Amino acid sequence: MATDKFISELKEKFRQGDIVTRLLYLNAGIFVAVSLANIVLLLFRWPAAGWTHYLELPAYLPQLARQPWSVLTYMFMHASLLHLVFNMLWLYWFGRLFLQFFSSRHLQGLYLLGGVMGGLLYVAAFNVFPYFSDAVHLSWLLGASASVLAIVFAVGMSQPDFEVQFLLLGRLRLKYVTLGVFLLDLLFITSDNGGGHIAHIGGAMAGVWFVMGLRKGYDVTRGINRIIDGLSRPFQRPARKPKMKVHYGDRKKDYDYNARKKERNEQIDHILDKLRKSGYNSLSDEEKRQLFDASKK
């Protein structure tokens, strides 16, 4: 009974949580499930190492052709508990910051876009540069780093002067954080984890592309979110139609309500347009309050 209650509470927290919470739960849940499966296989002395490769992203093109789904699944896999914790901390910190300036749907789409772009750049680099020719047959990519860095760079690109507090480094502006991360990844491309650093760069490029797209009036995550909506629609419970109640004499109230709602929507659209063009610091305190209140609805 206690286990059923615990699982029910987890399901409810996942259902009620925002997109950051859901991604944290999803990554942690997959890590636990994979770890438990490996423990069971080891207890029965069955091979436990090979099956996870079908969820990781191979650099070898013939192998990738046999498991194309790994372009998506690899970004939810992690090699160790430390690997998972590090990525989830960055996702939590910068995901919450991202939601102050953008929507949940933007984060959902950018997480996937960053992972895909990071994975494709990794595959391309290992098949183009002769330096990786000896390792291409035995290289596999896993982890949410590229997805997380897409979110980090989107925030840094849109709010370069926003300051964040780091434990040992103190307060740093986001433009210096993203520049430092990008330079480190460039310097370590030829290290033992070169593939991971290449994927980071691909994820960073996705974050920059996302912000530049919004400034030009288009959303690069829109197509991804439409695909997600189409795939999830069969699993959604149909909404119950409320019983229609007819109230006579309330037309003026309805008209006033709709007029106020239309005015609020126009104000938010104006603020979002100003945010895209001039950045968060250009907003007045009242505009920031209105944007924050709208994000909670």
PDB file of C-alpha atoms in Angstrom:
ATOM      1  CA  MET A   1       0.000   0.000   0.000  1.00  0.00           C
ATOM      2  CA  ALA A   2       2.824   2.405   0.884  1.00  0.00           C
ATOM      3  CA  THR A   3       4.440   1.752  -2.501  1.00  0.00           C
ATOM      4  CA  ASP A   4       1.185   2.428  -4.332  1.00  0.00           C
ATOM      5  CA  LYS A   5       0.763   5.688  -2.423  1.00  0.00           C
ATOM      6  CA  PHE A   6       4.327   6.726  -3.211  1.00  0.00           C
ATOM      7  CA  ILE A   7       3.869   5.999  -6.931  1.00  0.00           C
ATOM      8  CA  SER A   8       0.549   7.852  -6.946  1.00  0.00           C
ATOM      9  CA  GLU A   9       2.189  10.893  -5.348  1.00  0.00           C
ATOM     10  CA  LEU A  10       4.961  10.847  -7.926  1.00  0.00           C
ATOM     11  CA  LYS A  11       2.437  10.655 -10.751  1.00  0.00           C
ATOM     12  CA  GLU A  12       0.476  13.567  -9.299  1.00  0.00           C
ATOM     13  CA  LYS A  13       3.586  15.718  -8.856  1.00  0.00           C
ATOM     14  CA  PHE A  14       4.607  14.924 -12.422  1.00  0.00           C
ATOM     15  CA  ARG A  15       1.140  15.796 -13.722  1.00  0.00           C
ATOM     16  CA  GLN A  16       0.936  19.059 -11.810  1.00  0.00           C
ATOM     17  CA  GLY A  17       4.570  20.082 -12.310  1.00  0.00           C
ATOM     18  CA  ASP A  18       5.852  22.512 -14.923  1.00  0.00           C
ATOM     19  CA  ILE A  19       7.996  21.451 -17.879  1.00  0.00           C
ATOM     20  CA  VAL A  20      11.246  21.672 -15.867  1.00  0.00           C
ATOM     21  CA  THR A  21       9.851  19.395 -13.169  1.00  0.00           C
ATOM     22  CA  ARG A  22       8.609  16.915 -15.768  1.00  0.00           C
ATOM     23  CA  LEU A  23      11.976  16.770 -17.530  1.00  0.00           C
ATOM     24  CA  LEU A  24      13.740  16.249 -14.191  1.00  0.00           C
ATOM     25  CA  TYR A  25      11.368  13.401 -13.302  1.00  0.00           C
ATOM     26  CA  LEU A  26      11.674  11.866 -16.759  1.00  0.00           C
ATOM     27  CA  ASN A  27      15.485  11.840 -16.772  1.00  0.00           C
ATOM     28  CA  ALA A  28      15.705  10.547 -13.209  1.00  0.00           C
ATOM     29  CA  GLY A  29      13.048   7.894 -13.829  1.00  0.00           C
ATOM     30  CA  ILE A  30      14.791   6.568 -16.930  1.00  0.00           C
ATOM     31  CA  PHE A  31      18.123   6.438 -15.074  1.00  0.00           C
ATOM     32  CA  VAL A  32      16.578   4.444 -12.223  1.00  0.00           C
ATOM     33  CA  ALA A  33      14.768   2.069 -14.598  1.00  0.00           C
ATOM     34  CA  VAL A  34      17.904   1.391 -16.660  1.00  0.00           C
ATOM     35  CA  SER A  35      20.019   0.885 -13.520  1.00  0.00           C
ATOM     36  CA  LEU A  36      17.525  -1.583 -12.041  1.00  0.00           C
ATOM     37  CA  ALA A  37      17.327  -3.493 -15.316  1.00  0.00           C
ATOM     38  CA  ASN A  38      21.124  -3.824 -15.386  1.00  0.00           C
ATOM     39  CA  ILE A  39      21.175  -5.056 -11.789  1.00  0.00           C
ATOM     40  CA  VAL A  40      18.638  -7.774 -12.603  1.00  0.00           C
ATOM     41  CA  LEU A  41      20.616  -8.852 -15.674  1.00  0.00           C
ATOM     42  CA  LEU A  42      23.836  -9.054 -13.657  1.00  0.00           C
ATOM     43  CA  LEU A  43      22.160 -11.114 -10.932  1.00  0.00           C
ATOM     44  CA  PHE A  44      21.198 -13.703 -13.549  1.00  0.00           C
ATOM     45  CA  ARG A  45      24.648 -13.433 -15.187  1.00  0.00           C
ATOM     46  CA  TRP A  46      23.153 -12.123 -18.424  1.00  0.00           C
ATOM     47  CA  PRO A  47      24.996  -9.515 -20.536  1.00  0.00           C
ATOM     48  CA  ALA A  48      24.076  -6.105 -19.125  1.00  0.00           C
ATOM     49  CA  ALA A  49      26.230  -3.742 -21.157  1.00  0.00           C
ATOM     50  CA  GLY A  50      25.085  -4.098 -24.746  1.00  0.00           C
ATOM     51  CA  TRP A  51      21.347  -3.410 -24.684  1.00  0.00           C
ATOM     52  CA  THR A  52      21.684   0.214 -23.560  1.00  0.00           C
ATOM     53  CA  HIS A  53      23.588   1.007 -26.781  1.00  0.00           C
ATOM     54  CA  TYR A  54      20.253   0.796 -28.577  1.00  0.00           C
ATOM     55  CA  LEU A  55      19.177   3.889 -26.606  1.00  0.00           C
ATOM     56  CA  GLU A  56      22.480   5.736 -27.063  1.00  0.00           C
ATOM     57  CA  LEU A  57      23.567   7.606 -30.199  1.00  0.00           C
ATOM     58  CA  PRO A  58      26.219   5.791 -32.285  1.00  0.00           C
ATOM     59  CA  ALA A  59      28.723   7.749 -34.345  1.00  0.00           C
ATOM     60  CA  TYR A  60      28.971   4.919 -36.905  1.00  0.00           C
ATOM     61  CA  LEU A  61      26.477   5.689 -39.668  1.00  0.00           C
ATOM     62  CA  PRO A  62      25.436   2.079 -40.532  1.00  0.00           C
ATOM     63  CA  GLN A  63      24.631   1.492 -36.860  1.00  0.00           C
ATOM     64  CA  LEU A  64      22.717   4.786 -36.663  1.00  0.00           C
ATOM     65  CA  ALA A  65      20.669   3.709 -39.695  1.00  0.00           C
ATOM     66  CA  ARG A  66      19.601   0.596 -37.723  1.00  0.00           C
ATOM     67  CA  GLN A  67      18.508   2.642 -34.687  1.00  0.00           C
ATOM     68  CA  PRO A  68      17.403   6.125 -35.837  1.00  0.00           C
ATOM     69  CA  TRP A  69      15.305   6.589 -32.665  1.00  0.00           C
ATOM     70  CA  SER A  70      18.533   7.011 -30.694  1.00  0.00           C
ATOM     71  CA  VAL A  71      18.762  10.617 -31.958  1.00  0.00           C
ATOM     72  CA  LEU A  72      16.002  11.274 -29.410  1.00  0.00           C
ATOM     73  CA  THR A  73      16.533   8.629 -26.727  1.00  0.00           C
ATOM     74  CA  TYR A  74      20.216   9.372 -26.108  1.00  0.00           C
ATOM     75  CA  MET A  75      19.416  12.751 -24.502  1.00  0.00           C
ATOM     76  CA  PHE A  76      17.555  10.992 -21.664  1.00  0.00           C
ATOM     77  CA  MET A  77      20.338   8.491 -20.913  1.00  0.00           C
ATOM     78  CA  HIS A  78      23.181   9.026 -18.409  1.00  0.00           C
ATOM     79  CA  ALA A  79      26.379   7.121 -17.758  1.00  0.00           C
ATOM     80  CA  SER A  80      26.467   7.576 -13.974  1.00  0.00           C
ATOM     81  CA  LEU A  81      24.651   9.168 -11.059  1.00  0.00           C
ATOM     82  CA  LEU A  82      27.133  12.062 -11.034  1.00  0.00           C
ATOM     83  CA  HIS A  83      26.535  12.619 -14.761  1.00  0.00           C
ATOM     84  CA  LEU A  84      22.775  12.755 -14.129  1.00  0.00           C
ATOM     85  CA  VAL A  85      23.008  15.053 -11.089  1.00  0.00           C
ATOM     86  CA  PHE A  86      25.286  17.549 -12.842  1.00  0.00           C
ATOM     87  CA  ASN A  87      23.017  17.824 -15.876  1.00  0.00           C
ATOM     88  CA  MET A  88      19.836  18.032 -13.797  1.00  0.00           C
ATOM     89  CA  LEU A  89      21.233  20.806 -11.599  1.00  0.00           C
ATOM     90  CA  TRP A  90      21.982  22.902 -14.677  1.00  0.00           C
ATOM     91  CA  LEU A  91      18.557  22.073 -16.095  1.00  0.00           C
ATOM     92  CA  TYR A  92      16.885  23.128 -12.845  1.00  0.00           C
ATOM     93  CA  TRP A  93      18.813  26.411 -12.446  1.00  0.00           C
ATOM     94  CA  PHE A  94      18.685  27.594 -16.033  1.00  0.00           C
ATOM     95  CA  GLY A  95      15.311  26.029 -16.783  1.00  0.00           C
ATOM     96  CA  ARG A  96      13.711  28.124 -14.039  1.00  0.00           C
ATOM     97  CA  LEU A  97      15.524  31.205 -15.346  1.00  0.00           C
ATOM     98  CA  PHE A  98      14.432  30.405 -18.915  1.00  0.00           C
ATOM     99  CA  LEU A  99      10.773  30.352 -17.861  1.00  0.00           C
ATOM    100  CA  GLN A 100      11.042  33.932 -16.610  1.00  0.00           C
ATOM    101  CA  PHE A 101      11.549  35.105 -20.201  1.00  0.00           C
ATOM    102  CA  PHE A 102      10.011  32.389 -22.391  1.00  0.00           C
ATOM    103  CA  SER A 103       7.170  29.866 -22.260  1.00  0.00           C
ATOM    104  CA  SER A 104       7.003  26.219 -21.224  1.00  0.00           C
ATOM    105  CA  ARG A 105       6.386  25.195 -24.836  1.00  0.00           C
ATOM    106  CA  HIS A 106       9.542  27.026 -25.866  1.00  0.00           C
ATOM    107  CA  LEU A 107      11.547  25.085 -23.270  1.00  0.00           C
ATOM    108  CA  GLN A 108       9.979  21.785 -24.284  1.00  0.00           C
ATOM    109  CA  GLY A 109      10.784  22.315 -27.946  1.00  0.00           C
ATOM    110  CA  LEU A 110      14.259  23.732 -27.315  1.00  0.00           C
ATOM    111  CA  TYR A 111      15.248  20.802 -25.088  1.00  0.00           C
ATOM    112  CA  LEU A 112      14.573  18.419 -27.984  1.00  0.00           C
ATOM    113  CA  LEU A 113      16.014  20.745 -30.642  1.00  0.00           C
ATOM    114  CA  GLY A 114      19.241  21.193 -28.675  1.00  0.00           C
ATOM    115  CA  GLY A 115      19.603  17.461 -28.186  1.00  0.00           C
ATOM    116  CA  VAL A 116      19.003  16.692 -31.865  1.00  0.00           C
ATOM    117  CA  MET A 117      21.390  19.402 -33.097  1.00  0.00           C
ATOM    118  CA  GLY A 118      24.058  18.310 -30.616  1.00  0.00           C
ATOM    119  CA  GLY A 119      23.682  14.683 -31.649  1.00  0.00           C
ATOM    120  CA  LEU A 120      23.804  15.415 -35.382  1.00  0.00           C
ATOM    121  CA  LEU A 121      26.899  17.617 -35.016  1.00  0.00           C
ATOM    122  CA  TYR A 122      28.579  14.814 -33.039  1.00  0.00           C
ATOM    123  CA  VAL A 123      27.800  12.250 -35.764  1.00  0.00           C
ATOM    124  CA  ALA A 124      28.909  14.615 -38.520  1.00  0.00           C
ATOM    125  CA  ALA A 125      32.216  15.463 -36.800  1.00  0.00           C
ATOM    126  CA  PHE A 126      33.123  11.827 -36.159  1.00  0.00           C
ATOM    127  CA  ASN A 127      32.508  10.955 -39.809  1.00  0.00           C
ATOM    128  CA  VAL A 128      34.154  14.033 -41.369  1.00  0.00           C
ATOM    129  CA  PHE A 129      37.333  14.636 -39.368  1.00  0.00           C
ATOM    130  CA  PRO A 130      40.102  12.015 -39.810  1.00  0.00           C
ATOM    131  CA  TYR A 131      41.109  12.532 -36.180  1.00  0.00           C
ATOM    132  CA  PHE A 132      38.064  10.467 -35.082  1.00  0.00           C
ATOM    133  CA  SER A 133      38.340   7.742 -37.736  1.00  0.00           C
ATOM    134  CA  ASP A 134      39.799   5.169 -35.325  1.00  0.00           C
ATOM    135  CA  ALA A 135      37.069   5.748 -32.755  1.00  0.00           C
ATOM    136  CA  VAL A 136      33.980   6.159 -34.938  1.00  0.00           C
ATOM    137  CA  HIS A 137      33.034   2.462 -34.840  1.00  0.00           C
ATOM    138  CA  LEU A 138      33.077   2.285 -31.039  1.00  0.00           C
ATOM    139  CA  SER A 139      31.745   5.712 -30.014  1.00  0.00           C
ATOM    140  CA  TRP A 140      28.341   6.283 -28.424  1.00  0.00           C
ATOM    141  CA  LEU A 141      26.840   9.523 -27.138  1.00  0.00           C
ATOM    142  CA  LEU A 142      24.524   9.837 -24.144  1.00  0.00           C
ATOM    143  CA  GLY A 143      23.402  12.554 -21.768  1.00  0.00           C
ATOM    144  CA  ALA A 144      21.238  15.661 -21.617  1.00  0.00           C
ATOM    145  CA  SER A 145      24.146  18.110 -21.838  1.00  0.00           C
ATOM    146  CA  ALA A 146      23.421  19.349 -25.365  1.00  0.00           C
ATOM    147  CA  SER A 147      19.748  19.882 -24.503  1.00  0.00           C
ATOM    148  CA  VAL A 148      20.614  21.723 -21.294  1.00  0.00           C
ATOM    149  CA  LEU A 149      23.193  23.940 -22.991  1.00  0.00           C
ATOM    150  CA  ALA A 150      20.609  24.955 -25.593  1.00  0.00           C
ATOM    151  CA  ILE A 151      18.553  26.345 -22.695  1.00  0.00           C
ATOM    152  CA  VAL A 152      21.619  27.955 -21.068  1.00  0.00           C
ATOM    153  CA  PHE A 153      22.685  29.703 -24.265  1.00  0.00           C
ATOM    154  CA  ALA A 154      19.142  30.834 -25.063  1.00  0.00           C
ATOM    155  CA  VAL A 155      18.985  32.639 -21.724  1.00  0.00           C
ATOM    156  CA  GLY A 156      22.525  33.992 -22.114  1.00  0.00           C
ATOM    157  CA  MET A 157      21.823  35.212 -25.641  1.00  0.00           C
ATOM    158  CA  SER A 158      18.590  36.975 -24.679  1.00  0.00           C
ATOM    159  CA  GLN A 159      19.791  38.353 -21.319  1.00  0.00           C
ATOM    160  CA  PRO A 160      23.595  38.749 -21.595  1.00  0.00           C
ATOM    161  CA  ASP A 161      23.910  41.147 -18.636  1.00  0.00           C
ATOM    162  CA  PHE A 162      21.736  39.122 -16.259  1.00  0.00           C
ATOM    163  CA  GLU A 163      23.821  38.095 -13.231  1.00  0.00           C
ATOM    164  CA  VAL A 164      23.787  34.641 -11.651  1.00  0.00           C
ATOM    165  CA  GLN A 165      25.383  33.536  -8.398  1.00  0.00           C
ATOM    166  CA  PHE A 166      27.957  30.711  -8.471  1.00  0.00           C
ATOM    167  CA  LEU A 167      29.243  28.976  -5.361  1.00  0.00           C
ATOM    168  CA  LEU A 168      32.975  29.637  -5.858  1.00  0.00           C
ATOM    169  CA  LEU A 169      33.032  32.275  -8.598  1.00  0.00           C
ATOM    170  CA  GLY A 170      30.520  34.726  -7.153  1.00  0.00           C
ATOM    171  CA  ARG A 171      28.153  36.732  -9.347  1.00  0.00           C
ATOM    172  CA  LEU A 172      28.793  36.494 -13.085  1.00  0.00           C
ATOM    173  CA  ARG A 173      26.975  37.936 -16.070  1.00  0.00           C
ATOM    174  CA  LEU A 174      25.476  35.333 -18.351  1.00  0.00           C
ATOM    175  CA  LYS A 175      27.490  36.519 -21.355  1.00  0.00           C
ATOM    176  CA  TYR A 176      30.691  35.543 -19.531  1.00  0.00           C
ATOM    177  CA  VAL A 177      29.243  32.220 -18.389  1.00  0.00           C
ATOM    178  CA  THR A 178      28.230  31.184 -21.906  1.00  0.00           C
ATOM    179  CA  LEU A 179      31.488  32.455 -23.426  1.00  0.00           C
ATOM    180  CA  GLY A 180      33.520  30.478 -20.883  1.00  0.00           C
ATOM    181  CA  VAL A 181      31.519  27.288 -21.467  1.00  0.00           C
ATOM    182  CA  PHE A 182      31.844  27.638 -25.252  1.00  0.00           C
ATOM    183  CA  LEU A 183      35.617  28.184 -25.098  1.00  0.00           C
ATOM    184  CA  LEU A 184      36.108  25.189 -22.800  1.00  0.00           C
ATOM    185  CA  ASP A 185      34.183  22.955 -25.186  1.00  0.00           C
ATOM    186  CA  LEU A 186      36.280  24.179 -28.118  1.00  0.00           C
ATOM    187  CA  LEU A 187      39.528  23.537 -26.230  1.00  0.00           C
ATOM    188  CA  PHE A 188      38.512  19.987 -25.252  1.00  0.00           C
ATOM    189  CA  ILE A 189      37.230  18.776 -28.624  1.00  0.00           C
ATOM    190  CA  THR A 190      40.255  16.468 -28.948  1.00  0.00           C
ATOM    191  CA  SER A 191      40.032  15.152 -25.371  1.00  0.00           C
ATOM    192  CA  ASP A 192      38.830  11.685 -24.349  1.00  0.00           C
ATOM    193  CA  ASN A 193      35.279  13.069 -24.258  1.00  0.00           C
ATOM    194  CA  GLY A 194      35.598  14.979 -27.518  1.00  0.00           C
ATOM    195  CA  GLY A 195      32.231  13.748 -28.754  1.00  0.00           C
ATOM    196  CA  GLY A 196      30.479  15.165 -25.709  1.00  0.00           C
ATOM    197  CA  HIS A 197      32.096  18.584 -26.172  1.00  0.00           C
ATOM    198  CA  ILE A 198      31.107  18.625 -29.851  1.00  0.00           C
ATOM    199  CA  ALA A 199      27.517  17.848 -28.858  1.00  0.00           C
ATOM    200  CA  HIS A 200      27.651  20.724 -26.361  1.00  0.00           C
ATOM    201  CA  ILE A 201      28.553  23.101 -29.185  1.00  0.00           C
ATOM    202  CA  GLY A 202      25.625  21.811 -31.240  1.00  0.00           C
ATOM    203  CA  GLY A 203      23.268  22.403 -28.319  1.00  0.00           C
ATOM    204  CA  ALA A 204      24.657  25.912 -27.811  1.00  0.00           C
ATOM    205  CA  MET A 205      24.055  26.657 -31.502  1.00  0.00           C
ATOM    206  CA  ALA A 206      20.414  25.596 -31.069  1.00  0.00           C
ATOM    207  CA  GLY A 207      19.983  28.056 -28.201  1.00  0.00           C
ATOM    208  CA  VAL A 208      21.466  30.913 -30.230  1.00  0.00           C
ATOM    209  CA  TRP A 209      19.330  29.986 -33.259  1.00  0.00           C
ATOM    210  CA  PHE A 210      16.204  29.995 -31.099  1.00  0.00           C
ATOM    211  CA  VAL A 211      16.783  33.539 -29.801  1.00  0.00           C
ATOM    212  CA  MET A 212      17.820  34.915 -33.194  1.00  0.00           C
ATOM    213  CA  GLY A 213      14.692  33.391 -34.697  1.00  0.00           C
ATOM    214  CA  LEU A 214      12.407  35.048 -32.138  1.00  0.00           C
ATOM    215  CA  ARG A 215      14.045  38.395 -32.826  1.00  0.00           C
ATOM    216  CA  LYS A 216      13.205  37.953 -36.507  1.00  0.00           C
ATOM    217  CA  GLY A 217       9.646  36.943 -35.759  1.00  0.00           C
ATOM    218  CA  TYR A 218       9.657  33.142 -36.044  1.00  0.00           C
ATOM    219  CA  ASP A 219       9.829  30.316 -33.524  1.00  0.00           C
ATOM    220  CA  VAL A 220      12.164  27.440 -34.427  1.00  0.00           C
ATOM    221  CA  THR A 221      10.516  25.213 -31.800  1.00  0.00           C
ATOM    222  CA  ARG A 222       7.030  25.490 -33.302  1.00  0.00           C
ATOM    223  CA  GLY A 223       7.399  22.485 -35.624  1.00  0.00           C
ATOM    224  CA  ILE A 224       8.752  20.272 -32.836  1.00  0.00           C
ATOM    225  CA  ASN A 225       5.909  21.229 -30.514  1.00  0.00           C
ATOM    226  CA  ARG A 226       3.343  20.465 -33.208  1.00  0.00           C
ATOM    227  CA  ILE A 227       4.827  16.985 -33.608  1.00  0.00           C
ATOM    228  CA  ILE A 228       4.695  16.464 -29.832  1.00  0.00           C
ATOM    229  CA  ASP A 229       1.066  17.598 -29.774  1.00  0.00           C
ATOM    230  CA  GLY A 230       0.187  15.179 -32.567  1.00  0.00           C
ATOM    231  CA  LEU A 231       1.902  12.236 -30.880  1.00  0.00           C
ATOM    232  CA  SER A 232       0.427  12.936 -27.451  1.00  0.00           C
ATOM    233  CA  ARG A 233      -3.144  13.602 -28.604  1.00  0.00           C
ATOM    234  CA  PRO A 234      -4.218   9.895 -28.629  1.00  0.00           C
ATOM    235  CA  PHE A 235      -3.121   9.563 -24.980  1.00  0.00           C
ATOM    236  CA  GLN A 236      -4.986  12.613 -23.721  1.00  0.00           C
ATOM    237  CA  ARG A 237      -8.273  12.143 -21.920  1.00  0.00           C
ATOM    238  CA  PRO A 238     -11.127  13.843 -23.715  1.00  0.00           C
ATOM    239  CA  ALA A 239     -12.338  16.835 -21.767  1.00  0.00           C
ATOM    240  CA  ARG A 240     -15.808  16.557 -20.375  1.00  0.00           C
ATOM    241  CA  LYS A 241     -18.178  19.076 -21.847  1.00  0.00           C
ATOM    242  CA  PRO A 242     -19.638  21.197 -19.066  1.00  0.00           C
ATOM    243  CA  LYS A 243     -23.372  21.497 -18.839  1.00  0.00           C
ATOM    244  CA  MET A 244     -24.451  24.637 -20.601  1.00  0.00           C
ATOM    245  CA  LYS A 245     -26.176  27.155 -18.448  1.00  0.00           C
ATOM    246  CA  VAL A 246     -28.022  30.009 -20.096  1.00  0.00           C
ATOM    247  CA  HIS A 247     -28.175  33.248 -18.158  1.00  0.00           C
ATOM    248  CA  TYR A 248     -30.356  35.973 -19.552  1.00  0.00           C
ATOM    249  CA  GLY A 249     -29.582  39.579 -18.859  1.00  0.00           C
ATOM    250  CA  ASP A 250     -25.758  39.031 -18.528  1.00  0.00           C
ATOM    251  CA  ARG A 251     -24.772  40.180 -21.993  1.00  0.00           C
ATOM    252  CA  LYS A 252     -23.277  43.433 -20.758  1.00  0.00           C
ATOM    253  CA  LYS A 253     -21.142  41.539 -18.200  1.00  0.00           C
ATOM    254  CA  ASP A 254     -19.928  39.167 -20.903  1.00  0.00           C
ATOM    255  CA  TYR A 255     -19.116  42.087 -23.183  1.00  0.00           C
ATOM    256  CA  ASP A 256     -17.166  43.895 -20.439  1.00  0.00           C
ATOM    257  CA  TYR A 257     -15.268  40.716 -19.553  1.00  0.00           C
ATOM    258  CA  ASN A 258     -14.318  40.001 -23.159  1.00  0.00           C
ATOM    259  CA  ALA A 259     -13.234  43.612 -23.653  1.00  0.00           C
ATOM    260  CA  ARG A 260     -10.987  43.499 -20.575  1.00  0.00           C
ATOM    261  CA  LYS A 261      -9.542  40.152 -21.652  1.00  0.00           C
ATOM    262  CA  LYS A 262      -8.815  41.485 -25.138  1.00  0.00           C
ATOM    263  CA  GLU A 263      -7.103  44.549 -23.663  1.00  0.00           C
ATOM    264  CA  ARG A 264      -4.914  42.383 -21.372  1.00  0.00           C
ATOM    265  CA  ASN A 265      -3.911  40.138 -24.265  1.00  0.00           C
ATOM    266  CA  GLU A 266      -2.940  43.153 -26.354  1.00  0.00           C
ATOM    267  CA  GLN A 267      -0.834  44.492 -23.493  1.00  0.00           C
ATOM    268  CA  ILE A 268       0.991  41.166 -23.086  1.00  0.00           C
ATOM    269  CA  ASP A 269       1.585  40.928 -26.843  1.00  0.00           C
ATOM    270  CA  HIS A 270       3.082  44.425 -26.760  1.00  0.00           C
ATOM    271  CA  ILE A 271       5.353  43.518 -23.828  1.00  0.00           C
ATOM    272  CA  LEU A 272       6.509  40.280 -25.510  1.00  0.00           C
ATOM    273  CA  ASP A 273       7.268  42.176 -28.706  1.00  0.00           C
ATOM    274  CA  LYS A 274       9.303  44.701 -26.721  1.00  0.00           C
ATOM    275  CA  LEU A 275      11.095  41.849 -24.915  1.00  0.00           C
ATOM    276  CA  ARG A 276      12.074  40.185 -28.199  1.00  0.00           C
ATOM    277  CA  LYS A 277      13.337  43.416 -29.727  1.00  0.00           C
ATOM    278  CA  SER A 278      15.073  45.126 -26.798  1.00  0.00           C
ATOM    279  CA  GLY A 279      15.590  42.517 -24.079  1.00  0.00           C
ATOM    280  CA  TYR A 280      14.306  42.107 -20.539  1.00  0.00           C
ATOM    281  CA  ASN A 281      16.113  45.156 -19.128  1.00  0.00           C
ATOM    282  CA  SER A 282      14.121  47.457 -21.430  1.00  0.00           C
ATOM    283  CA  LEU A 283      10.863  46.586 -19.631  1.00  0.00           C
ATOM    284  CA  SER A 284       9.477  48.842 -16.936  1.00  0.00           C
ATOM    285  CA  ASP A 285       8.744  47.470 -13.465  1.00  0.00           C
ATOM    286  CA  GLU A 286       5.019  47.420 -14.278  1.00  0.00           C
ATOM    287  CA  GLU A 287       5.614  45.555 -17.554  1.00  0.00           C
ATOM    288  CA  LYS A 288       7.789  43.003 -15.746  1.00  0.00           C
ATOM    289  CA  ARG A 289       5.007  42.517 -13.168  1.00  0.00           C
ATOM    290  CA  GLN A 290       2.380  42.039 -15.884  1.00  0.00           C
ATOM    291  CA  LEU A 291       4.599  39.535 -17.714  1.00  0.00           C
ATOM    292  CA  PHE A 292       5.253  37.604 -14.510  1.00  0.00           C
ATOM    293  CA  ASP A 293       1.524  37.512 -13.631  1.00  0.00           C
ATOM    294  CA  ALA A 294       0.654  36.314 -17.148  1.00  0.00           C
ATOM    295  CA  SER A 295       3.236  33.511 -16.976  1.00  0.00           C
ATOM    296  CA  LYS A 296       1.507  32.044 -13.908  1.00  0.00           C
ATOM    297  CA  LYS A 297      -1.882  31.729 -15.640  1.00  0.00           C
TER     298      LYS A 297
END
